[in-house]
Structures are given as C-alpha cells and as structure tokens.
Amino acid sequence: MADVPDNAPEHCPGTASEQAGKSASCQGCPNQVLCASGATKAPDPAIAEIGEKMSTVKHKILVLSGKGGVGKSTFSAHLAHALASDSTKEVALLDVDICGPSIPRIMGLEGEQVHQSGSGWSPVYVDDNLAVMSIGFLLSSPDDAVIWRGPKKNGMIKQFLRDVDWGDLDYLIVDTPPGTSDEHLSIVQYLSSTHVDGAVIITTPQELSLQDVRKEIRFCQKVKLPIIGVVENMSGFVCPKCKNTSQIFPPTTGGAEKMCADLDLPLLGKVPLDPRIARSCDEGKSFLNEVPDSPAAEVYQRIVQRIQDYCSNRVREEQSAT
Amino acid sequence: MTRAKSDPDGNLAQVRHVVLVLSGKGGVGKSTITTELALALSHAGKKVGILDVDLCGPSIPRMLSVGRSDVHQCDSGWVPVYTDAQKRLAIMSIGFLLEDPDEAVVWRGPKKTALIGQFVSDVAWGELDVLLIDTPPGTSDEHLAVLENLKKHRVDGAVLVTTPQAVSTGDVRREITFCKKTGVHILGIIENMSGFVCPHCSECSNIFSKGGGEELAKLTGSVFLGSVPLDPLLSSSIEEGKDFTQAFPDSATFSAISSISKTLLNSLRTP
C-alpha cells in the first residue's frame, strides 16, 4: 500500500499525513527522514493516473450517508440495475465499504472471485453491461474480517480506481460505508482530477439518522462535492394485511422533507419500507424486476429518472459553457 | 494524565465490568441496544457508564436526551455527563465536545485513535458496575484503538447486535472473526428489528426477514441473548430521548430487553 510502507512500524500515521515523520511511532522507522522532509506529502501521482483511467467514464455518482444501515447499498445496487436496464448503457458499481461489503450478496455474486488480466483486475459481471467490484471478491471466506486501519483501506480504494479494468462506462456508482472518514476523504481525493457528477444522500426519517446525515452534507460542502439530492428510505410501512400505514421510524422533526427545505436540497423521493426489498437483497435479486408494480419500485424508478436527468443536464451545461 | 501513568488501571480502576457493543453492520441498533441495556441495568440498581466511540456519528447523547452538555475537567480527568441526579448513569461521547451539532468530524484514523485513547484513559468514571462501550460499524481504527487502550484492563466481552437479514448477519460474521482474532470473548448475539406487529390489525410482518440472529448464534457456537421486535414505540422513545423501560413496562419489547439485560448480568457474574 502506497500510504504505509512495508517496513513501517505498526502505528505508521501514513506517509501523506500531517504527522508523517513526526509522530511517536515514527521513531526508528527507516523512512522517518524522508517523511519528515515533506516529500511524501506531495500530491499522490496516483491521482493523475486515476484521472487518466477515469477519462473513459462519463458519469460518476457517489452514494453517501452519515448513518449506517439506512439503505446505501440497497439503493446503489438498484440504481445500478435500473441504469443497466437500458442495454445501450455500460454501468459499473464499486463498493468501497472495506470492512462491511454488502454489494456481493445484494447483487447475487457471493463467492465470486476477481480475475487478473493484462489490463488489471477484471470486475465481476452481473450482465454484459453491469460490472461490479468489491473487496468481498478478494476474500476467501464469508467469515474473513478485514481488520485494517485507515491507510490500508485507502490503498485498497486507490487500487480499485486505478487498477481495475473498468473499460468505457456511462455510469460508475460508488457505494460507501457510513461516516466521514478515511474512505470518504480518499474517494473524493482520488477522484479530484476527474469530474464527479455528485452525491446521492440516503437517510431514514428519524432525527437520529438526520443528525448524522447533516454531518455528511457538511462534509460534501467542505470537499466541494455537489449533492444531486436526498432519498428518504424506510419511509412508512404499509401493512400487507390491513393496508394501514405505520411510521416505524417516525419523522419526529419533519423527516428528510424538512431537512431538504432547510438546507435547500432536492428531495429525490421517499421509498416506503417493503419486506420484499429486504428479501430480494438477501437473495441477490433486483427488487425492481421481482415486483415492478409495487409502490416502492415505482418510487425507485422516478428517483433514477431524476438522477439521469441531473447527469445529462450537467453534460449539457458543460458543453454550453465551453 | 500523570495519575493514569502511575496506576496502570487509572480511571478504570473502579470499573467492575467492561462490555463492548459491536456489529459489523451500521444501523442495526447498537446505540439503541446500548441505551436500553444501560437503562435496564441502572433501574436494576447498577451504576452504569456508556462510552460512545462512534466519532463520526455519535447517537448516544440524543438517545438519552442529554443534548449539548459541557464536559468539565477535574483532577483525575474529564468528568462524564450524568443523566440523573443520583449519578447512576454516566456518559461520554464526542457529541459533548462539538460546538455545532451539524459539524462533521472529518478525521482519518490516527486522529480518531488519539481521541479514543483519551476517552479510555482520561474519563473519571469513578465507581461503575458496568461500562458499556458503543462502537461504530466495521472492524477498523476505532475498534482496534479501544482494544489496544483497554489492554491493561480486563474486557469481559462483546455483545453483537444484528438485524435478521442475511445482508446484516453476513457483516456480523466478520465481526465474530474480529473478536476471535483479537481475543475478545463473545457474550452473546442480540437480534434487533425482529418482526413488526401492525398496531392496527396485529399482523406480524417480518420486514427485515426473521431468525437470522439465532441462526448465526448456532452457526458460530455463540449464546443467543434474545430478539427485540421492531417497535415504533421504541424508535420514538429513542428519538425523543425518553426512557422506554419506564414508559412501557408492559410491552413485549420491554420484557425482551429486560430478559436480555438479566442474562447479560448473570454472564458477567460467572465469568
């Protein structure tokens, strides 16, 4: 991993960090002088290489949320499926949740392995036009834990962007872990020389979730990542027997609707809780194909349409600007 | 802290039991379960502390309705925030240290590790029966930092929280491997969000599938501590920072929580 040399001590802060060459653990490291000189803090050459690699990818969309378990992976997977339902579009889904990769199971690819080819790692294909990459494909058993500190996770993300044979793509969707830490900073940094269309933010209706999501929005503003819009997931549950709606995760502070109004962000849609979504994810099937006429699937389709419109508008704006 | 250096146990010297609340997956209810267990234990007469090491998404302050409180310094370190006048339930969270609640803590690993080091050694917990440590999802910096800093103090073990779906139990299997690799004893598995009983017609819907937690316990040879249903009364209590265990003592959810807390307490007595 580029950020932590092989001969570094256990608590290496990373060669590009502020503490490089200065922290207590740097004492005695053979690289201390080099790190302390600041040479390692120069922009990572990988950023330019990634820029080159990504020049054949038209649209890049990040799926973010400050909160865990709100449905980032479910949304990413279904966004990928929906975009790839147009067979003229090439779509790829990259999972940068290094410690908890859910994408392989949701896409029905558990147990698949990545192959090495002349031009890099080959992603795993669900369909001819839908490629997937996740650390899950590099693990030998479903029990394998990836017990890695930040710098090693960053190295992996860099490899995913630079060393995977993505080919020509219309859409690259990046699914992220919860929080605002290493993975998020890295993906934004590594993609800084390319054009990222923006982020889709996922939340559930409760304030407990929104308070973390507001932090994620702050993060996007700090790193100047445009926000495509917000999706409220698990929004109300319609009992299959009596058809009454229950607010299982109550929007006590007005839910995503109020937050979006306050922060002047577009609300892309509200997806109801539907047991069939969780079941499809467990079985690795697309919920949009399994129950296309359900209310949740209809909301999903509308959200996907809005994201597509956003992306094509952005292209048009850029063309008229030049 | 000079005191912590002279005494290897430092501020944890009078803490009888340390329990980690873990899950590979986010949003399964680690903080909810931590909060409810803490309340149940404190009503059972125990002195309880919660250390929230989720630095990017701290939920504990809101769940216990302590909002923005100032953390004070005393001779032996940071004074935790108490939820009650009797000082039965003490909390420490990064939520108390932020000026603006919407502020994002955009930190890479080493900085998180440093703050957790302070949280573990510099909080003046005083005498506690149980210290519950609520963690973020994953198996990374925060988890390693907590364990490293607790090396000198005995950790009783970890409670793993999962929801019933395979997508969640899959991540929790990885957390079990983490526990085995790092030598943390697994006290048991709790299944959360298990079945939703419609308040209108009493029909039970398994929104996030069912039985995953129990199956996982069998598969990995762990104790199954019990399942907590998906209960809107619980999620709204947690939202508003109300004490669910006091407000709804007749609910099935309450009896599930109290039976889990009893089993947990017994397993701490007989190590």
Coordinates of C-alpha atoms in Angstrom, one line a residue:
Chain A
M1 CA 0.0 0.0 0.0
A2 CA 1.5 3.3 -1.1
D3 CA 0.5 5.2 2.0
V4 CA 2.1 2.9 4.5
P5 CA 5.5 1.4 3.5
D6 CA 6.0 -2.3 4.2
N7 CA 8.9 -1.6 6.6
A8 CA 6.9 1.0 8.6
P9 CA 6.1 0.4 12.3
E10 CA 2.7 -0.7 13.3
H11 CA 1.3 2.7 14.0
C12 CA 2.5 4.5 10.9
P13 CA 0.3 7.6 10.5
G14 CA 0.6 7.3 6.7
T15 CA 3.3 8.9 4.6
A16 CA 0.9 11.7 3.5
S17 CA -0.5 12.6 6.9
E18 CA 0.3 15.7 8.9
Q19 CA 2.2 13.6 11.4
A20 CA 4.4 11.8 8.8
G21 CA 7.9 11.6 10.2
K22 CA 6.8 13.4 13.4
S23 CA 4.6 11.0 15.4
A24 CA 5.9 8.9 18.3
S25 CA 5.7 5.7 16.2
C26 CA 8.0 7.3 13.5
Q27 CA 10.9 6.9 15.9
G28 CA 13.3 4.4 14.5
C29 CA 11.4 4.0 11.2
P30 CA 13.8 3.9 8.3
N31 CA 11.6 6.3 6.4
Q32 CA 11.4 8.9 9.1
V33 CA 13.8 11.4 7.5
L34 CA 12.1 11.2 4.1
C35 CA 8.6 11.6 5.6
A36 CA 9.7 14.5 7.8
S37 CA 11.2 16.3 4.8
G38 CA 7.6 16.6 3.4
A39 CA 8.5 15.0 0.1
T40 CA 5.9 12.3 0.7
K41 CA 3.1 14.9 1.2
A42 CA 3.3 16.0 -2.4
P43 CA 0.2 15.1 -4.4
D44 CA 0.0 11.4 -5.0
P45 CA 0.9 10.5 -8.6
A46 CA -1.9 8.0 -8.4
I47 CA -4.4 10.9 -8.6
A48 CA -3.2 11.7 -12.2
E49 CA -3.2 8.1 -13.1
I50 CA -6.7 7.7 -11.8
G51 CA -7.7 10.8 -13.8
E52 CA -6.4 9.1 -16.9
K53 CA -8.2 5.9 -16.1
M54 CA -11.5 7.6 -15.4
S55 CA -11.4 9.7 -18.6
T56 CA -13.5 6.9 -20.3
V57 CA -16.2 7.1 -17.6
K58 CA -18.9 9.6 -18.4
H59 CA -20.8 9.9 -15.1
K60 CA -19.6 9.2 -11.6
I61 CA -22.1 9.1 -8.7
L62 CA -21.3 8.6 -5.1
V63 CA -23.9 7.2 -2.7
L64 CA -23.4 8.6 0.8
S65 CA -25.0 8.7 4.2
G66 CA -23.6 9.6 7.6
K67 CA -25.7 6.9 9.2
G68 CA -25.3 3.1 8.8
G69 CA -28.0 0.7 7.8
V70 CA -30.2 3.3 6.1
G71 CA -30.0 1.5 2.7
K72 CA -27.0 2.9 0.9
S73 CA -26.0 -0.5 -0.6
T74 CA -29.6 -1.4 -1.4
F75 CA -30.0 1.9 -3.2
S76 CA -26.7 1.7 -5.0
A77 CA -27.4 -1.8 -6.2
H78 CA -30.9 -0.9 -7.5
L79 CA -29.6 2.3 -9.1
A80 CA -27.1 0.2 -11.0
H81 CA -29.8 -2.3 -12.0
A82 CA -32.1 0.4 -13.2
L83 CA -29.5 2.2 -15.2
A84 CA -28.3 -1.0 -16.7
S85 CA -31.8 -2.0 -17.8
D86 CA -31.0 0.2 -20.8
S87 CA -28.8 -2.3 -22.7
T88 CA -27.0 0.5 -24.6
K89 CA -25.6 1.9 -21.3
E90 CA -22.4 0.5 -19.6
V91 CA -22.8 0.6 -15.8
A92 CA -20.3 -0.3 -13.0
L93 CA -20.8 -0.5 -9.3
L94 CA -17.9 0.0 -7.0
D95 CA -18.2 -0.9 -3.3
V96 CA -15.7 1.0 -1.1
D97 CA -17.1 -0.3 2.2
I98 CA -13.9 -2.2 3.0
C99 CA -15.0 -3.6 6.4
G100 CA -18.6 -4.4 5.6
P101 CA -19.0 -5.1 1.9
S102 CA -22.7 -5.9 1.2
I103 CA -22.7 -5.5 -2.5
P104 CA -21.7 -9.0 -3.5
R105 CA -24.7 -10.5 -1.7
I106 CA -27.1 -7.9 -2.8
M107 CA -26.0 -8.4 -6.5
G108 CA -26.2 -12.2 -6.2
L109 CA -22.4 -12.5 -6.6
E110 CA -21.4 -14.1 -3.3
G111 CA -18.4 -16.4 -3.7
E112 CA -17.3 -14.8 -7.0
Q113 CA -13.6 -14.0 -7.4
V114 CA -11.8 -11.3 -9.2
H115 CA -9.5 -12.3 -12.1
Q116 CA -6.3 -10.7 -13.1
S117 CA -5.8 -9.8 -16.7
G118 CA -3.2 -7.9 -18.7
S119 CA -5.0 -4.6 -18.2
G120 CA -5.7 -5.0 -14.5
W121 CA -8.3 -6.7 -12.3
S122 CA -11.4 -7.7 -14.1
P123 CA -14.6 -6.8 -12.3
V124 CA -17.3 -9.4 -11.9
Y125 CA -20.2 -9.0 -14.4
V126 CA -23.8 -9.4 -13.4
D127 CA -24.9 -8.7 -17.0
D128 CA -23.0 -7.8 -20.1
N129 CA -23.3 -4.2 -19.3
L130 CA -23.2 -4.3 -15.4
A131 CA -19.8 -4.7 -13.8
V132 CA -19.2 -4.9 -10.0
M133 CA -16.1 -4.6 -7.8
S134 CA -15.9 -5.1 -4.1
I135 CA -13.4 -6.3 -1.5
G136 CA -15.8 -9.1 -1.0
F137 CA -14.5 -10.7 -4.2
L138 CA -11.0 -10.7 -2.8
L139 CA -11.8 -12.6 0.5
S140 CA -11.6 -16.4 0.6
S141 CA -14.5 -17.0 3.1
P142 CA -17.6 -15.1 4.2
D143 CA -16.1 -15.2 7.7
D144 CA -13.0 -13.2 6.7
A145 CA -12.7 -10.0 8.6
V146 CA -10.8 -7.1 7.1
I147 CA -9.2 -5.6 10.2
W148 CA -7.5 -2.7 8.6
R149 CA -6.7 0.8 9.8
G150 CA -7.2 3.8 7.5
P151 CA -4.1 3.9 5.4
K152 CA -4.5 0.3 4.3
K153 CA -8.1 0.9 3.4
N154 CA -7.1 4.0 1.4
G155 CA -4.5 1.9 -0.5
M156 CA -7.3 -0.6 -1.5
I157 CA -9.6 2.2 -2.7
K158 CA -6.7 3.6 -4.8
Q159 CA -6.2 0.2 -6.4
F160 CA -10.0 -0.2 -7.1
L161 CA -9.9 3.1 -9.0
R162 CA -6.6 2.7 -10.8
D163 CA -6.0 -1.0 -11.3
V164 CA -9.5 -2.3 -12.2
D165 CA -10.1 -2.7 -15.9
W166 CA -13.3 -0.6 -16.0
G167 CA -13.3 0.0 -19.7
D168 CA -15.7 2.5 -21.3
L169 CA -18.5 3.3 -18.9
D170 CA -21.6 5.5 -19.0
Y171 CA -22.1 5.3 -15.2
L172 CA -19.8 4.5 -12.3
I173 CA -21.7 4.2 -9.0
V174 CA -19.7 4.2 -5.8
D175 CA -21.3 2.8 -2.7
T176 CA -19.6 4.0 0.6
P177 CA -19.5 3.0 4.2
P178 CA -21.2 5.2 6.9
G179 CA -19.3 8.1 8.3
T180 CA -17.0 10.9 7.2
S181 CA -13.6 9.4 7.5
D182 CA -10.8 7.7 5.6
E183 CA -12.9 6.0 2.8
H184 CA -14.8 9.2 2.1
L185 CA -11.8 11.5 2.1
S186 CA -9.9 9.0 -0.1
I187 CA -12.5 8.5 -2.7
V188 CA -13.0 12.3 -3.1
Q189 CA -9.3 12.9 -3.2
Y190 CA -8.5 10.2 -5.7
L191 CA -11.3 11.4 -7.9
S192 CA -10.2 15.0 -7.6
S193 CA -8.7 15.2 -11.1
T194 CA -11.8 13.8 -12.7
H195 CA -15.3 15.1 -12.9
V196 CA -17.7 13.7 -10.3
D197 CA -21.3 14.4 -11.1
G198 CA -22.3 14.4 -7.5
A199 CA -23.5 12.5 -4.5
V200 CA -26.9 11.0 -3.6
I201 CA -27.5 11.1 0.1
I202 CA -29.6 8.4 1.7
T203 CA -31.4 8.8 5.1
T204 CA -34.2 7.3 7.1
P205 CA -36.9 9.6 8.5
Q206 CA -35.9 9.9 12.2
E207 CA -33.9 12.7 13.6
L208 CA -31.3 10.2 14.9
S209 CA -30.5 9.5 11.3
L210 CA -30.9 13.0 10.0
Q211 CA -28.4 14.3 12.6
D212 CA -25.7 12.1 11.1
V213 CA -26.8 12.9 7.6
R214 CA -26.5 16.7 8.2
K215 CA -22.8 16.0 9.1
E216 CA -22.4 14.2 5.8
I217 CA -23.9 17.2 3.9
R218 CA -21.4 19.4 5.7
F219 CA -18.7 17.0 4.6
C220 CA -19.8 17.3 0.9
Q221 CA -19.8 21.1 1.3
K222 CA -16.3 21.0 2.8
V223 CA -14.9 18.9 0.0
K224 CA -16.9 20.7 -2.7
L225 CA -18.9 17.7 -3.8
P226 CA -22.2 18.6 -5.5
I227 CA -25.3 17.0 -4.0
I228 CA -27.7 15.5 -6.6
G229 CA -30.3 15.1 -3.9
V230 CA -31.6 13.2 -0.9
V231 CA -33.5 9.9 -0.8
E232 CA -35.6 9.1 2.3
N233 CA -35.6 5.4 2.7
M234 CA -37.8 3.2 5.1
S235 CA -40.4 5.9 4.9
G236 CA -43.6 4.4 6.4
F237 CA -44.7 0.8 6.3
V238 CA -48.0 -0.3 4.7
C239 CA -49.3 -3.4 6.5
P240 CA -49.8 -6.1 3.8
K241 CA -53.0 -7.3 5.6
C242 CA -54.9 -4.2 6.6
K243 CA -53.2 -1.7 4.3
N244 CA -52.8 0.8 7.1
T245 CA -49.5 2.8 7.2
S246 CA -47.3 2.8 10.3
Q247 CA -44.4 5.1 10.8
I248 CA -41.9 2.6 12.2
F249 CA -39.1 5.1 12.0
P250 CA -41.0 8.3 12.9
P251 CA -40.1 11.6 11.2
T252 CA -40.3 13.5 14.5
T253 CA -38.5 16.6 13.1
G254 CA -40.2 16.6 9.8
G255 CA -38.1 13.9 8.1
A256 CA -36.0 14.4 5.0
E257 CA -38.6 16.8 3.6
K258 CA -38.0 19.4 6.3
M259 CA -34.2 18.9 6.2
C260 CA -34.1 19.4 2.4
A261 CA -36.3 22.5 2.7
D262 CA -34.0 23.9 5.4
L263 CA -30.8 23.2 3.6
D264 CA -32.2 23.9 0.1
L265 CA -31.5 20.5 -1.3
P266 CA -33.7 18.5 -3.7
L267 CA -35.6 15.6 -2.2
L268 CA -35.5 12.9 -4.8
G269 CA -38.2 10.7 -3.3
K270 CA -39.4 8.7 -0.4
V271 CA -39.2 4.9 -0.5
P272 CA -41.6 3.0 1.7
L273 CA -40.5 0.0 3.8
D274 CA -41.3 -3.2 2.0
P275 CA -40.3 -6.6 3.3
R276 CA -39.9 -7.7 -0.3
I277 CA -37.0 -5.3 -0.7
A278 CA -35.0 -6.8 2.1
R279 CA -35.9 -10.3 0.8
S280 CA -34.7 -9.5 -2.7
C281 CA -31.4 -8.1 -1.3
D282 CA -30.8 -11.3 0.7
E283 CA -31.5 -13.4 -2.4
G284 CA -29.3 -11.2 -4.6
K285 CA -32.2 -10.3 -7.0
S286 CA -33.3 -6.9 -8.2
F287 CA -36.4 -5.8 -6.4
L288 CA -37.3 -3.8 -9.5
N289 CA -37.6 -6.9 -11.6
E290 CA -39.2 -9.1 -8.8
V291 CA -42.1 -6.7 -8.0
P292 CA -42.0 -4.0 -10.7
D293 CA -45.5 -2.7 -9.9
S294 CA -45.0 -2.2 -6.2
P295 CA -45.2 1.4 -4.8
A296 CA -41.6 1.2 -3.7
A297 CA -40.4 0.1 -7.2
E298 CA -42.3 3.0 -8.8
V299 CA -40.7 5.5 -6.4
Y300 CA -37.3 4.0 -7.3
Q301 CA -37.9 4.4 -11.0
R302 CA -38.8 8.0 -10.6
I303 CA -35.7 8.7 -8.5
V304 CA -33.5 7.0 -11.0
Q305 CA -35.1 9.1 -13.8
R306 CA -34.3 12.3 -11.8
I307 CA -30.7 11.2 -11.4
Q308 CA -30.3 10.5 -15.1
D309 CA -31.8 13.9 -15.9
Y310 CA -29.4 15.6 -13.5
C311 CA -26.4 13.9 -15.1
S312 CA -27.4 14.7 -18.7
N313 CA -28.2 18.3 -17.7
R314 CA -24.8 18.6 -16.3
V315 CA -23.2 17.5 -19.5
R316 CA -25.3 20.0 -21.4
E317 CA -24.4 22.8 -19.1
E318 CA -20.8 22.0 -19.5
Q319 CA -21.0 21.8 -23.3
S320 CA -22.7 25.2 -23.4
A321 CA -20.1 26.7 -21.1
T322 CA -17.3 25.7 -23.4
Chain B
M1 CA -2.6 12.3 32.9
T2 CA 0.1 11.7 35.4
R3 CA -2.2 9.7 37.6
A4 CA -3.0 7.3 34.8
K5 CA 0.7 6.6 34.3
S6 CA 1.4 5.8 38.0
D7 CA -1.6 3.5 38.2
P8 CA -1.9 1.1 35.3
D9 CA -5.7 0.9 35.7
G10 CA -6.0 4.7 36.2
N11 CA -9.6 5.9 35.8
L12 CA -10.9 2.3 35.1
A13 CA -9.6 1.0 38.5
Q14 CA -13.1 1.0 40.0
V15 CA -14.9 -0.2 36.9
R16 CA -16.0 -3.8 37.5
H17 CA -17.1 -5.0 34.1
V18 CA -16.4 -3.7 30.6
V19 CA -18.7 -4.8 27.8
L20 CA -18.3 -3.8 24.1
V21 CA -21.4 -3.5 21.9
L22 CA -20.4 -4.4 18.4
S23 CA -21.8 -5.1 14.9
G24 CA -20.2 -5.3 11.6
K25 CA -23.2 -3.6 10.1
G26 CA -24.4 0.0 10.6
G27 CA -27.9 1.0 11.6
V28 CA -28.8 -2.3 13.3
G29 CA -29.4 -0.7 16.7
K30 CA -26.1 -0.9 18.5
S31 CA -26.7 2.5 20.2
T32 CA -30.4 1.7 20.8
I33 CA -29.5 -1.6 22.5
T34 CA -26.6 0.1 24.4
T35 CA -29.1 2.7 25.7
E36 CA -31.8 0.3 26.6
L37 CA -29.4 -2.1 28.3
A38 CA -27.9 0.8 30.3
L39 CA -31.3 2.0 31.4
A40 CA -32.4 -1.6 32.3
L41 CA -29.2 -2.2 34.3
S42 CA -29.4 1.2 36.0
H43 CA -33.0 0.5 37.1
A44 CA -31.8 -2.8 38.4
G45 CA -29.7 -0.8 40.8
K46 CA -26.4 -0.9 39.0
K47 CA -24.1 2.0 38.3
V48 CA -23.6 2.2 34.6
G49 CA -21.4 4.1 32.2
I50 CA -21.6 4.4 28.4
L51 CA -18.6 5.3 26.3
D52 CA -19.6 6.2 22.8
V53 CA -16.7 5.8 20.5
D54 CA -18.6 6.4 17.3
L55 CA -16.8 9.6 16.4
C56 CA -18.4 10.4 13.0
G57 CA -22.0 9.6 14.1
P58 CA -22.5 9.8 17.8
S59 CA -26.1 8.9 18.7
I60 CA -26.0 8.3 22.4
P61 CA -26.4 11.9 23.7
R62 CA -29.7 12.3 21.8
M63 CA -31.0 8.8 22.8
L64 CA -30.5 9.7 26.5
S65 CA -31.8 13.3 26.0
V66 CA -28.7 14.9 27.3
G67 CA -28.2 17.1 24.3
R68 CA -25.4 19.6 24.5
S69 CA -23.7 19.4 27.8
D70 CA -20.3 20.7 28.7
V71 CA -17.6 18.3 29.7
H72 CA -15.7 19.5 32.8
Q73 CA -12.2 18.8 33.9
C74 CA -11.4 17.5 37.4
D75 CA -8.1 16.4 38.9
S76 CA -8.4 12.9 37.6
G77 CA -9.6 13.8 34.1
W78 CA -12.8 14.5 32.2
V79 CA -16.0 14.3 34.2
P80 CA -18.6 12.3 32.3
V81 CA -22.1 13.6 31.8
Y82 CA -24.8 12.2 34.1
T83 CA -28.3 11.6 33.0
D84 CA -29.7 11.7 36.5
A85 CA -29.2 13.4 39.8
Q86 CA -28.3 10.2 41.6
K87 CA -25.4 9.7 39.1
R88 CA -26.4 6.2 38.2
L89 CA -25.8 6.6 34.5
A90 CA -22.7 8.3 33.2
I91 CA -21.9 9.1 29.5
M92 CA -19.0 10.2 27.5
S93 CA -19.4 11.0 23.8
I94 CA -17.8 13.2 21.2
G95 CA -21.2 14.7 20.8
F96 CA -20.5 16.7 24.0
L97 CA -17.3 18.1 22.6
L98 CA -18.7 19.6 19.4
E99 CA -19.7 23.3 19.2
D100 CA -22.2 22.8 16.4
P101 CA -24.2 19.5 16.3
D102 CA -24.2 19.5 12.5
E103 CA -20.4 19.8 12.3
A104 CA -18.8 16.9 10.5
V105 CA -15.9 15.1 12.2
V106 CA -13.8 14.6 9.1
W107 CA -11.0 12.7 10.7
R108 CA -8.7 10.0 9.4
G109 CA -7.7 7.0 11.5
P110 CA -4.8 8.3 13.5
K111 CA -6.8 11.3 14.9
K112 CA -9.7 9.0 15.8
T113 CA -7.3 6.6 17.5
A114 CA -5.8 9.5 19.6
L115 CA -9.2 10.7 20.9
I116 CA -10.3 7.2 21.8
G117 CA -7.1 6.8 23.7
Q118 CA -8.1 9.8 25.8
F119 CA -11.6 8.6 26.1
V120 CA -10.5 5.3 27.5
S121 CA -7.8 6.6 29.9
D122 CA -8.9 10.2 30.8
V123 CA -12.6 9.9 31.8
A124 CA -13.1 10.0 35.5
W125 CA -15.8 7.3 35.7
G126 CA -15.4 6.7 39.4
E127 CA -17.1 3.5 40.6
L128 CA -19.1 1.6 38.0
D129 CA -20.6 -1.8 37.9
V130 CA -20.7 -1.9 34.1
L131 CA -19.1 0.2 31.4
L132 CA -20.8 -0.3 28.0
I133 CA -18.8 0.8 25.0
D134 CA -20.9 1.6 22.0
T135 CA -18.9 1.4 18.7
P136 CA -19.3 2.4 15.1
P137 CA -19.9 -0.3 12.4
G138 CA -16.9 -2.1 11.0
T139 CA -13.6 -3.6 12.1
S140 CA -11.2 -0.8 11.8
D141 CA -9.5 2.1 13.6
E142 CA -12.0 2.7 16.4
H143 CA -12.3 -1.0 17.3
L144 CA -8.5 -1.6 17.4
A145 CA -8.0 1.6 19.3
V146 CA -10.5 0.7 22.0
L147 CA -9.0 -2.8 22.5
E148 CA -5.4 -1.5 22.5
N149 CA -6.2 1.1 25.1
L150 CA -8.0 -1.5 27.2
K151 CA -5.2 -4.0 27.1
K152 CA -4.3 -3.5 30.7
H153 CA -7.9 -3.6 31.9
R154 CA -10.0 -6.8 31.7
V155 CA -12.7 -6.7 29.0
D156 CA -15.5 -9.0 29.9
G157 CA -16.5 -9.5 26.3
A158 CA -18.7 -8.2 23.5
V159 CA -22.4 -8.2 22.7
L160 CA -23.0 -8.4 19.0
V161 CA -26.1 -6.8 17.5
T162 CA -27.6 -7.8 14.2
T163 CA -30.8 -7.5 12.3
P164 CA -32.4 -10.7 10.9
Q165 CA -31.4 -10.3 7.2
A166 CA -28.6 -12.2 5.6
V167 CA -27.0 -8.9 4.4
S168 CA -26.6 -8.0 8.1
T169 CA -25.7 -11.3 9.6
G170 CA -23.0 -11.6 6.9
D171 CA -21.3 -8.5 8.3
V172 CA -21.7 -9.7 11.8
R173 CA -19.9 -13.0 10.9
R174 CA -16.9 -10.8 10.0
E175 CA -17.2 -9.1 13.4
I176 CA -17.1 -12.5 15.1
T177 CA -13.9 -13.3 13.3
F178 CA -12.6 -9.9 14.5
C179 CA -13.4 -10.9 18.1
K180 CA -11.7 -14.3 17.7
K181 CA -8.6 -12.7 16.2
T182 CA -8.3 -10.0 18.9
G183 CA -9.2 -12.4 21.7
V184 CA -12.5 -10.8 22.7
H185 CA -14.9 -13.1 24.4
I186 CA -18.4 -13.1 22.8
L187 CA -21.0 -12.7 25.5
G188 CA -23.8 -13.3 23.0
I189 CA -25.8 -12.2 20.0
I190 CA -28.9 -10.0 20.0
E191 CA -31.3 -9.9 17.1
N192 CA -32.9 -6.4 16.7
M193 CA -35.8 -5.2 14.5
S194 CA -37.1 -8.7 14.5
G195 CA -40.7 -8.7 13.3
F196 CA -43.2 -5.8 13.3
V197 CA -46.6 -6.2 14.8
C198 CA -49.1 -3.9 13.0
P199 CA -50.7 -1.7 15.6
H200 CA -54.0 -1.7 13.6
C201 CA -54.5 -5.4 12.9
S202 CA -51.8 -7.2 15.0
E203 CA -50.5 -8.9 11.9
C204 CA -46.8 -9.6 12.3
S205 CA -44.6 -8.7 9.3
N206 CA -41.0 -9.7 9.1
I207 CA -39.8 -6.5 7.4
F208 CA -36.2 -7.5 7.7
S209 CA -36.7 -11.3 7.4
K210 CA -36.5 -13.3 10.6
G211 CA -34.4 -15.8 12.6
G212 CA -31.1 -14.6 11.3
G213 CA -29.6 -13.8 14.7
E214 CA -30.5 -17.1 16.2
E215 CA -29.1 -19.0 13.2
L216 CA -25.9 -17.0 13.3
A217 CA -25.5 -17.9 17.0
K218 CA -25.9 -21.6 16.2
L219 CA -23.6 -21.4 13.3
T220 CA -20.8 -19.8 15.3
G221 CA -21.5 -21.5 18.6
S222 CA -22.4 -18.3 20.4
V223 CA -25.0 -17.6 23.0
F224 CA -28.3 -16.2 21.6
L225 CA -29.3 -13.5 24.1
G226 CA -32.7 -12.8 22.6
S227 CA -34.6 -10.8 20.0
V228 CA -36.0 -7.3 20.2
P229 CA -39.0 -6.6 18.0
L230 CA -39.3 -3.7 15.6
D231 CA -41.5 -1.4 17.8
P232 CA -42.4 2.1 16.8
L233 CA -42.8 2.9 20.5
L234 CA -39.2 2.0 21.0
S235 CA -38.0 4.0 18.0
S236 CA -40.0 7.1 19.1
S237 CA -38.8 6.8 22.7
I238 CA -35.2 6.6 21.4
E239 CA -35.9 9.6 19.0
E240 CA -37.1 11.8 21.8
G241 CA -34.7 10.6 24.4
K242 CA -37.4 9.1 26.7
D243 CA -36.8 6.2 29.0
F244 CA -38.6 3.4 27.2
T245 CA -38.0 0.9 30.1
Q246 CA -40.0 3.2 32.4
A247 CA -42.7 4.4 29.9
F248 CA -43.8 1.0 28.5
P249 CA -43.1 -1.7 31.2
D250 CA -46.0 -3.9 29.9
S251 CA -44.8 -4.2 26.3
A252 CA -43.3 -7.3 24.7
T253 CA -40.3 -5.2 23.7
F254 CA -39.7 -4.3 27.3
S255 CA -39.8 -7.9 28.5
A256 CA -37.3 -8.8 25.7
I257 CA -34.9 -6.1 26.8
S258 CA -35.1 -6.8 30.5
S259 CA -34.6 -10.5 30.0
I260 CA -31.6 -9.8 27.8
S261 CA -30.1 -7.5 30.5
K262 CA -30.7 -10.1 33.1
T263 CA -29.0 -12.8 31.1
L264 CA -26.1 -10.4 30.4
L265 CA -25.7 -9.6 34.1
N266 CA -25.6 -13.2 35.0
S267 CA -23.0 -14.0 32.4
L268 CA -20.9 -11.2 33.9
R269 CA -21.2 -12.6 37.4
T270 CA -19.9 -16.0 36.3
P271 CA -17.0 -15.4 34.0

